[in-house]
DNA sequence: ACCTGAACACCGTTCAAGT
DNA sequence: ACCTGAACACCGTTCAAGT
């Protein structure tokens, strides 16, 4: 798919890290990858990913559409550069000087701080969820930076390298999935159905066909449900799942403490 | 966004469930929502979501592009109907007659069977990960059917309705995120960088800038890593995370056994 | 009410030209 | 080597017409 530089690195990765040598001769360049990507992100933040067209982007930069192709092989490459931009990653929260709960609690706080950072990123740049990732996306600056911060957060757990990376992958996958869910369900409130709509749905979501879902639907627990106005969206579900992951981690940690080989105690 | 029927139900939901009354007078209809959606899914399965254009779909059905607009308000509605098609959901695996591990093990087996079903669905229809969901997607037949099967799987856990639904949401989010990861990382093998590429990346992924990621990268644990040819893609990471969720669930279950008032998610 | 043909306002991208 | 103007092959969608 993507082109490759002389060193064998994908072109888009080299561009993102700034190791892609720019041509030296010829007229001065009117733009740079940085300005192009920054403007594209600005448009996506403000008007959504669909608003990021080559024409609109070029116009916003004061050039013609075709000039962009001097910097970017195609639109996919532009999207990948947006996805990998280091500027997307929030500054890590400064750890508060609050009384520590001991080493057994610290990693939970650090892990939660990291997931909060991820959520902040998705909240500020929801279009990230719309960009199709690819094999090279994990090599982009934003990904590596996030992994670095994640590894930092869980460094106190004493896991192996492979386990550390697995955990980072698992947790970031979980958070991104929930960010997507939160985005998808936005405006769910407008779906406050009247009795007619509920009856129409009830005629087809029947206990015979859907024995487990139907009762939940009829009780109102499925849509709308117990409306928690305090909690925005699926906040409580998010916490529930993250708690499960953390408790699972704690259980595993307790079972096989640092430095010990896994015991058969279970 | 979407139009609404007389009953207040979103038009696309009514169509999907078959409660949307078809016009009676006039010429016989040449197509149906079923045939249109089935053909669209066929195209997406075979050639990807990008290949599903109104023109191509209509041609495959033997009609002109514009005729589709008699059945579907716009392309978004078509995508939503594809996303919600009941036919996407795999048949639930018949529980094997293997010796039971007791009620404390049964729910783990059932939960894993359900997640396997979800993964099968994403593997067979990878374009599902590319369709932007919306507030109404949870009301579509495929979603409700999957929720029903999920509730069935965890019915032995004795959780509250709300907890059940939370768990379904959490687990399905996790699985979909990993399905996306697996898809995104497909072809990662082609990224077997030579020493030149590694050196170029190493010049910019430095211990100073990325203290936690750099060592992992230099040790080869980040890209390529310990190549497990037996395990396709991120299989082991997937299992790791699912184990964590299940262990967390077991720990919680142990702490607040069935019959006790459940703590409210935290 | 169905289906069609023509047309519109966009897309991303190529190419030959100017500087 | 940069930037441009014109052109191409598509998109989704609207509209007035035929039946």
mmCIF file of C-alpha atoms in Angstrom, chain B:
data_model
loop_
_atom_site.group_PDB
_atom_site.id
_atom_site.type_symbol
_atom_site.label_atom_id
_atom_site.label_comp_id
_atom_site.label_asym_id
_atom_site.label_seq_id
_atom_site.Cartn_x
_atom_site.Cartn_y
_atom_site.Cartn_z
ATOM 1 C CA UNK B 1 -30.952 13.475 11.583
ATOM 2 C CA UNK B 2 -33.065 10.483 10.674
ATOM 3 C CA UNK B 3 -36.708 10.706 9.797
ATOM 4 C CA UNK B 4 -39.348 9.446 12.157
ATOM 5 C CA UNK B 5 -42.515 7.437 11.518
ATOM 6 C CA UNK B 6 -45.967 8.307 12.791
ATOM 7 C CA UNK B 7 -45.416 6.270 15.932
ATOM 8 C CA UNK B 8 -42.295 8.219 16.770
ATOM 9 C CA UNK B 9 -39.937 5.391 15.919
ATOM 10 C CA UNK B 10 -36.990 6.287 13.700
ATOM 11 C CA UNK B 11 -37.858 5.340 10.134
ATOM 12 C CA UNK B 12 -34.801 3.148 9.693
ATOM 13 C CA UNK B 13 -35.637 1.152 12.824
ATOM 14 C CA UNK B 14 -39.185 0.527 11.633
ATOM 15 C CA UNK B 15 -37.908 -0.603 8.258
ATOM 16 C CA UNK B 16 -35.417 -2.975 9.826
ATOM 17 C CA UNK B 17 -38.046 -4.606 12.023
ATOM 18 C CA UNK B 18 -40.527 -4.761 9.192
ATOM 19 C CA UNK B 19 -43.149 -2.622 10.891
ATOM 20 C CA UNK B 20 -42.883 0.141 8.345
ATOM 21 C CA UNK B 21 -46.052 -0.116 6.254
ATOM 22 C CA UNK B 22 -45.337 -0.355 2.556
ATOM 23 C CA UNK B 23 -47.434 1.619 0.113
ATOM 24 C CA UNK B 24 -50.318 -0.406 -1.238
ATOM 25 C CA UNK B 25 -51.374 1.256 -4.446
ATOM 26 C CA UNK B 26 -49.285 1.886 -7.509
ATOM 27 C CA UNK B 27 -47.167 -0.513 -9.576
ATOM 28 C CA UNK B 28 -45.625 -3.570 -8.012
ATOM 29 C CA UNK B 29 -42.255 -2.892 -6.416
ATOM 30 C CA UNK B 30 -39.282 -4.302 -8.207
ATOM 31 C CA UNK B 31 -37.094 -4.612 -5.142
ATOM 32 C CA UNK B 32 -37.453 -4.923 -1.381
ATOM 33 C CA UNK B 33 -35.428 -3.692 1.559
ATOM 34 C CA UNK B 34 -34.330 -7.265 2.163
ATOM 35 C CA UNK B 35 -32.919 -7.811 -1.303
ATOM 36 C CA UNK B 36 -31.246 -4.412 -1.338
ATOM 37 C CA UNK B 37 -29.590 -4.855 2.047
ATOM 38 C CA UNK B 38 -28.580 -8.431 1.304
ATOM 39 C CA UNK B 39 -26.921 -7.408 -1.924
ATOM 40 C CA UNK B 40 -25.175 -4.476 -0.252
ATOM 41 C CA UNK B 41 -23.804 -6.786 2.431
ATOM 42 C CA UNK B 42 -22.667 -9.179 -0.250
ATOM 43 C CA UNK B 43 -20.728 -6.412 -1.977
ATOM 44 C CA UNK B 44 -19.215 -5.187 1.285
ATOM 45 C CA UNK B 45 -18.162 -8.685 2.321
ATOM 46 C CA UNK B 46 -16.503 -9.268 -0.997
ATOM 47 C CA UNK B 47 -15.024 -5.903 -1.919
ATOM 48 C CA UNK B 48 -15.118 -3.761 1.192
ATOM 49 C CA UNK B 49 -17.364 -0.939 2.298
ATOM 50 C CA UNK B 50 -15.903 1.514 -0.179
ATOM 51 C CA UNK B 51 -17.237 -0.646 -2.999
ATOM 52 C CA UNK B 52 -20.775 -0.160 -1.761
ATOM 53 C CA UNK B 53 -21.871 2.793 -3.854
ATOM 54 C CA UNK B 54 -25.416 3.532 -4.830
ATOM 55 C CA UNK B 55 -24.507 3.068 -8.457
ATOM 56 C CA UNK B 56 -22.779 -0.250 -8.038
ATOM 57 C CA UNK B 57 -25.465 -1.584 -5.748
ATOM 58 C CA UNK B 58 -28.239 -0.610 -8.135
ATOM 59 C CA UNK B 59 -26.412 -2.115 -11.063
ATOM 60 C CA UNK B 60 -25.912 -5.363 -9.168
ATOM 61 C CA UNK B 61 -29.642 -5.417 -8.557
ATOM 62 C CA UNK B 62 -30.475 -4.648 -12.161
ATOM 63 C CA UNK B 63 -31.971 -1.214 -11.591
ATOM 64 C CA UNK B 64 -30.877 2.354 -12.026
ATOM 65 C CA UNK B 65 -29.151 4.223 -9.243
ATOM 66 C CA UNK B 66 -32.056 6.518 -8.614
ATOM 67 C CA UNK B 67 -34.544 3.737 -8.043
ATOM 68 C CA UNK B 68 -32.836 2.955 -4.738
ATOM 69 C CA UNK B 69 -34.098 6.208 -3.325
ATOM 70 C CA UNK B 70 -37.621 4.780 -3.375
ATOM 71 C CA UNK B 71 -36.536 2.402 -0.616
ATOM 72 C CA UNK B 72 -33.874 4.285 1.255
ATOM 73 C CA UNK B 73 -33.781 7.964 2.190
ATOM 74 C CA UNK B 74 -30.022 8.228 1.652
ATOM 75 C CA UNK B 75 -26.859 6.254 1.895
ATOM 76 C CA UNK B 76 -26.577 6.590 5.660
ATOM 77 C CA UNK B 77 -29.890 4.827 5.994
ATOM 78 C CA UNK B 78 -28.634 2.033 3.783
ATOM 79 C CA UNK B 79 -25.518 1.640 5.924
ATOM 80 C CA UNK B 80 -27.614 1.539 9.076
ATOM 81 C CA UNK B 81 -29.804 -1.170 7.595
ATOM 82 C CA UNK B 82 -26.710 -3.164 6.719
ATOM 83 C CA UNK B 83 -25.340 -2.704 10.232
ATOM 84 C CA UNK B 84 -28.591 -3.867 11.777
ATOM 85 C CA UNK B 85 -29.280 -6.869 9.577
ATOM 86 C CA UNK B 86 -30.114 -9.901 11.655
ATOM 87 C CA UNK B 87 -28.365 -12.152 9.161
ATOM 88 C CA UNK B 88 -24.995 -10.811 10.322
ATOM 89 C CA UNK B 89 -25.306 -12.501 13.699
ATOM 90 C CA UNK B 90 -23.832 -16.007 13.735
ATOM 91 C CA UNK B 91 -25.904 -18.907 14.962
ATOM 92 C CA UNK B 92 -25.136 -19.412 18.660
ATOM 93 C CA UNK B 93 -22.818 -22.367 19.136
ATOM 94 C CA UNK B 94 -24.595 -25.378 20.508
ATOM 95 C CA UNK B 95 -23.298 -25.945 24.050
ATOM 96 C CA UNK B 96 -21.213 -29.083 24.004
ATOM 97 C CA UNK B 97 -22.170 -31.916 26.300
ATOM 98 C CA UNK B 98 -18.731 -31.797 27.863
ATOM 99 C CA UNK B 99 -18.589 -32.403 31.592
ATOM 100 C CA UNK B 100 -19.598 -29.265 33.421
ATOM 101 C CA UNK B 101 -17.095 -27.528 35.607
ATOM 102 C CA UNK B 102 -19.820 -26.483 37.970
ATOM 103 C CA UNK B 103 -21.850 -23.282 38.041
ATOM 104 C CA UNK B 104 -18.759 -21.291 38.832
ATOM 105 C CA UNK B 105 -17.163 -22.316 35.552
ATOM 106 C CA UNK B 106 -20.202 -22.467 33.311
ATOM 107 C CA UNK B 107 -20.595 -18.732 32.992
ATOM 108 C CA UNK B 108 -17.007 -18.358 31.890
ATOM 109 C CA UNK B 109 -17.540 -20.878 29.117
ATOM 110 C CA UNK B 110 -20.790 -19.254 28.067
ATOM 111 C CA UNK B 111 -19.260 -15.781 28.074
ATOM 112 C CA UNK B 112 -16.347 -16.947 25.976
ATOM 113 C CA UNK B 113 -18.692 -18.643 23.544
ATOM 114 C CA UNK B 114 -20.523 -15.355 23.135
ATOM 115 C CA UNK B 115 -17.370 -13.356 22.533
ATOM 116 C CA UNK B 116 -16.268 -15.978 20.016
ATOM 117 C CA UNK B 117 -19.542 -15.416 18.248
ATOM 118 C CA UNK B 118 -18.882 -11.682 18.142
ATOM 119 C CA UNK B 119 -15.412 -12.224 16.764
ATOM 120 C CA UNK B 120 -16.755 -14.552 14.119
ATOM 121 C CA UNK B 121 -19.152 -11.848 13.036
ATOM 122 C CA UNK B 122 -16.418 -9.226 12.696
ATOM 123 C CA UNK B 123 -14.179 -11.677 10.895
ATOM 124 C CA UNK B 124 -16.892 -12.458 8.370
ATOM 125 C CA UNK B 125 -17.957 -8.816 7.963
ATOM 126 C CA UNK B 126 -14.959 -6.605 8.677
ATOM 127 C CA UNK B 127 -16.709 -3.585 7.163
ATOM 128 C CA UNK B 128 -18.871 -3.492 10.295
ATOM 129 C CA UNK B 129 -15.963 -1.722 11.922
ATOM 130 C CA UNK B 130 -16.067 1.015 9.301
ATOM 131 C CA UNK B 131 -19.720 1.930 9.603
ATOM 132 C CA UNK B 132 -20.291 4.915 11.831
ATOM 133 C CA UNK B 133 -22.871 3.921 14.362
ATOM 134 C CA UNK B 134 -25.538 6.230 15.687
ATOM 135 C CA UNK B 135 -28.013 6.580 18.509
ATOM 136 C CA UNK B 136 -30.476 4.275 16.784
ATOM 137 C CA UNK B 137 -28.052 1.450 16.079
ATOM 138 C CA UNK B 138 -28.713 -0.208 19.425
ATOM 139 C CA UNK B 139 -32.352 -0.604 18.440
ATOM 140 C CA UNK B 140 -31.624 -2.501 15.250
ATOM 141 C CA UNK B 141 -32.402 -6.225 15.060
ATOM 142 C CA UNK B 142 -28.775 -7.358 15.014
ATOM 143 C CA UNK B 143 -27.952 -5.359 18.139
ATOM 144 C CA UNK B 144 -30.940 -6.578 20.078
ATOM 145 C CA UNK B 145 -30.284 -10.160 19.037
ATOM 146 C CA UNK B 146 -26.662 -9.928 20.146
ATOM 147 C CA UNK B 147 -27.700 -8.416 23.456
ATOM 148 C CA UNK B 148 -30.209 -11.212 23.904
ATOM 149 C CA UNK B 149 -27.555 -13.855 23.336
ATOM 150 C CA UNK B 150 -25.143 -12.043 25.629
ATOM 151 C CA UNK B 151 -27.701 -11.825 28.406
ATOM 152 C CA UNK B 152 -28.368 -15.512 27.968
ATOM 153 C CA UNK B 153 -24.672 -16.261 28.341
ATOM 154 C CA UNK B 154 -24.268 -14.364 31.603
ATOM 155 C CA UNK B 155 -27.674 -15.158 33.046
ATOM 156 C CA UNK B 156 -26.071 -17.518 35.538
ATOM 157 C CA UNK B 157 -24.112 -14.755 37.186
ATOM 158 C CA UNK B 158 -27.048 -13.403 39.148
ATOM 159 C CA UNK B 159 -26.359 -9.776 38.393
ATOM 160 C CA UNK B 160 -28.931 -7.015 38.384
ATOM 161 C CA UNK B 161 -30.517 -5.911 35.130
ATOM 162 C CA UNK B 162 -28.369 -2.845 35.015
ATOM 163 C CA UNK B 163 -25.224 -4.762 35.805
ATOM 164 C CA UNK B 164 -26.072 -7.323 33.153
ATOM 165 C CA UNK B 165 -26.470 -4.641 30.540
ATOM 166 C CA UNK B 166 -23.284 -2.929 31.652
ATOM 167 C CA UNK B 167 -21.354 -6.131 31.338
ATOM 168 C CA UNK B 168 -22.741 -6.795 27.865
ATOM 169 C CA UNK B 169 -21.767 -3.290 26.818
ATOM 170 C CA UNK B 170 -18.297 -3.590 28.299
ATOM 171 C CA UNK B 171 -17.487 -6.956 26.808
ATOM 172 C CA UNK B 172 -18.863 -6.190 23.371
ATOM 173 C CA UNK B 173 -16.949 -2.915 23.321
ATOM 174 C CA UNK B 174 -13.807 -4.748 24.222
ATOM 175 C CA UNK B 175 -14.267 -7.369 21.533
ATOM 176 C CA UNK B 176 -15.042 -4.854 18.825
ATOM 177 C CA UNK B 177 -11.986 -2.821 19.748
ATOM 178 C CA UNK B 178 -9.818 -5.868 19.424
ATOM 179 C CA UNK B 179 -11.421 -6.881 16.183
ATOM 180 C CA UNK B 180 -10.506 -3.442 14.900
ATOM 181 C CA UNK B 181 -6.980 -3.813 16.196
ATOM 182 C CA UNK B 182 -6.633 -7.165 14.522
ATOM 183 C CA UNK B 183 -7.853 -5.745 11.239
ATOM 184 C CA UNK B 184 -5.617 -2.685 11.492
ATOM 185 C CA UNK B 185 -2.543 -4.744 12.242
ATOM 186 C CA UNK B 186 -3.154 -7.210 9.426
ATOM 187 C CA UNK B 187 -0.179 -7.077 7.121
ATOM 188 C CA UNK B 188 2.044 -6.030 9.995
ATOM 189 C CA UNK B 189 4.328 -8.863 8.980
ATOM 190 C CA UNK B 190 5.243 -6.987 5.833
ATOM 191 C CA UNK B 191 6.764 -4.394 8.128
ATOM 192 C CA UNK B 192 9.797 -6.476 8.915
ATOM 193 C CA UNK B 193 12.207 -3.566 8.929
ATOM 194 C CA UNK B 194 15.831 -3.934 8.084
ATOM 195 C CA UNK B 195 18.587 -2.537 10.302
ATOM 196 C CA UNK B 196 18.578 0.740 8.379
ATOM 197 C CA UNK B 197 14.935 1.420 9.164
ATOM 198 C CA UNK B 198 15.416 0.439 12.797
ATOM 199 C CA UNK B 199 18.366 2.795 13.065
ATOM 200 C CA UNK B 200 16.402 5.634 11.498
ATOM 201 C CA UNK B 201 13.573 5.114 13.958
ATOM 202 C CA UNK B 202 16.032 4.680 16.797
ATOM 203 C CA UNK B 203 17.489 8.089 16.070
ATOM 204 C CA UNK B 204 14.174 9.649 16.953
ATOM 205 C CA UNK B 205 12.685 7.206 19.456
ATOM 206 C CA UNK B 206 15.324 7.989 22.032
ATOM 207 C CA UNK B 207 15.451 7.130 25.749
ATOM 208 C CA UNK B 208 15.587 10.846 26.499
ATOM 209 C CA UNK B 209 12.334 11.665 24.749
ATOM 210 C CA UNK B 210 10.548 8.375 25.327
ATOM 211 C CA UNK B 211 12.126 6.768 28.387
ATOM 212 C CA UNK B 212 9.683 3.876 28.627
ATOM 213 C CA UNK B 213 8.938 3.158 24.975
ATOM 214 C CA UNK B 214 12.490 3.459 23.646
ATOM 215 C CA UNK B 215 13.989 0.495 25.520
ATOM 216 C CA UNK B 216 11.081 -1.665 24.462
ATOM 217 C CA UNK B 217 11.515 -0.548 20.890
ATOM 218 C CA UNK B 218 15.264 -1.158 20.906
ATOM 219 C CA UNK B 219 14.804 -4.614 22.369
ATOM 220 C CA UNK B 220 12.529 -5.438 19.446
ATOM 221 C CA UNK B 221 9.581 -5.966 21.733
ATOM 222 C CA UNK B 222 7.498 -3.235 20.175
ATOM 223 C CA UNK B 223 7.381 -4.016 16.484
ATOM 224 C CA UNK B 224 7.658 -7.540 15.243
ATOM 225 C CA UNK B 225 8.303 -8.562 18.794
ATOM 226 C CA UNK B 226 8.524 -12.188 19.785
ATOM 227 C CA UNK B 227 6.888 -13.527 16.677
ATOM 228 C CA UNK B 228 4.367 -16.139 17.663
ATOM 229 C CA UNK B 229 3.603 -17.811 14.417
ATOM 230 C CA UNK B 230 1.115 -20.054 16.135
ATOM 231 C CA UNK B 231 -1.012 -17.201 17.341
ATOM 232 C CA UNK B 232 -2.551 -15.124 14.599
ATOM 233 C CA UNK B 233 -2.103 -11.418 15.208
ATOM 234 C CA UNK B 234 -2.941 -10.149 18.639
ATOM 235 C CA UNK B 235 -4.595 -13.306 19.836
ATOM 236 C CA UNK B 236 -2.602 -13.541 23.028
ATOM 237 C CA UNK B 237 -3.291 -9.920 23.911
ATOM 238 C CA UNK B 238 -6.963 -10.493 23.309
ATOM 239 C CA UNK B 239 -6.995 -13.465 25.663
ATOM 240 C CA UNK B 240 -5.019 -11.554 28.232
ATOM 241 C CA UNK B 241 -7.582 -8.761 28.386
ATOM 242 C CA UNK B 242 -10.559 -11.061 28.355
ATOM 243 C CA UNK B 243 -8.992 -13.053 31.171
ATOM 244 C CA UNK B 244 -8.580 -9.864 33.145
ATOM 245 C CA UNK B 245 -12.241 -8.982 32.681
ATOM 246 C CA UNK B 246 -13.324 -12.476 33.678
ATOM 247 C CA UNK B 247 -11.009 -12.575 36.657
ATOM 248 C CA UNK B 248 -12.261 -9.192 37.750
ATOM 249 C CA UNK B 249 -15.778 -10.487 37.464
ATOM 250 C CA UNK B 250 -14.928 -13.593 39.442
ATOM 251 C CA UNK B 251 -13.266 -11.525 42.154
ATOM 252 C CA UNK B 252 -16.303 -9.302 42.425
ATOM 253 C CA UNK B 253 -18.570 -12.325 42.456
ATOM 254 C CA UNK B 254 -16.558 -13.873 45.220
ATOM 255 C CA UNK B 255 -16.681 -10.711 47.248
ATOM 256 C CA UNK B 256 -20.415 -10.159 46.869
ATOM 257 C CA UNK B 257 -21.978 -13.581 46.347
ATOM 258 C CA UNK B 258 -25.368 -14.086 44.773
ATOM 259 C CA UNK B 259 -28.247 -12.920 46.881
ATOM 260 C CA UNK B 260 -26.371 -10.074 48.428
ATOM 261 C CA UNK B 261 -27.279 -6.537 47.539
ATOM 262 C CA UNK B 262 -24.830 -5.591 44.879
ATOM 263 C CA UNK B 263 -22.637 -2.595 45.355
ATOM 264 C CA UNK B 264 -23.416 0.073 42.844
ATOM 265 C CA UNK B 265 -20.568 -0.398 40.421
ATOM 266 C CA UNK B 266 -17.841 0.879 42.518
#
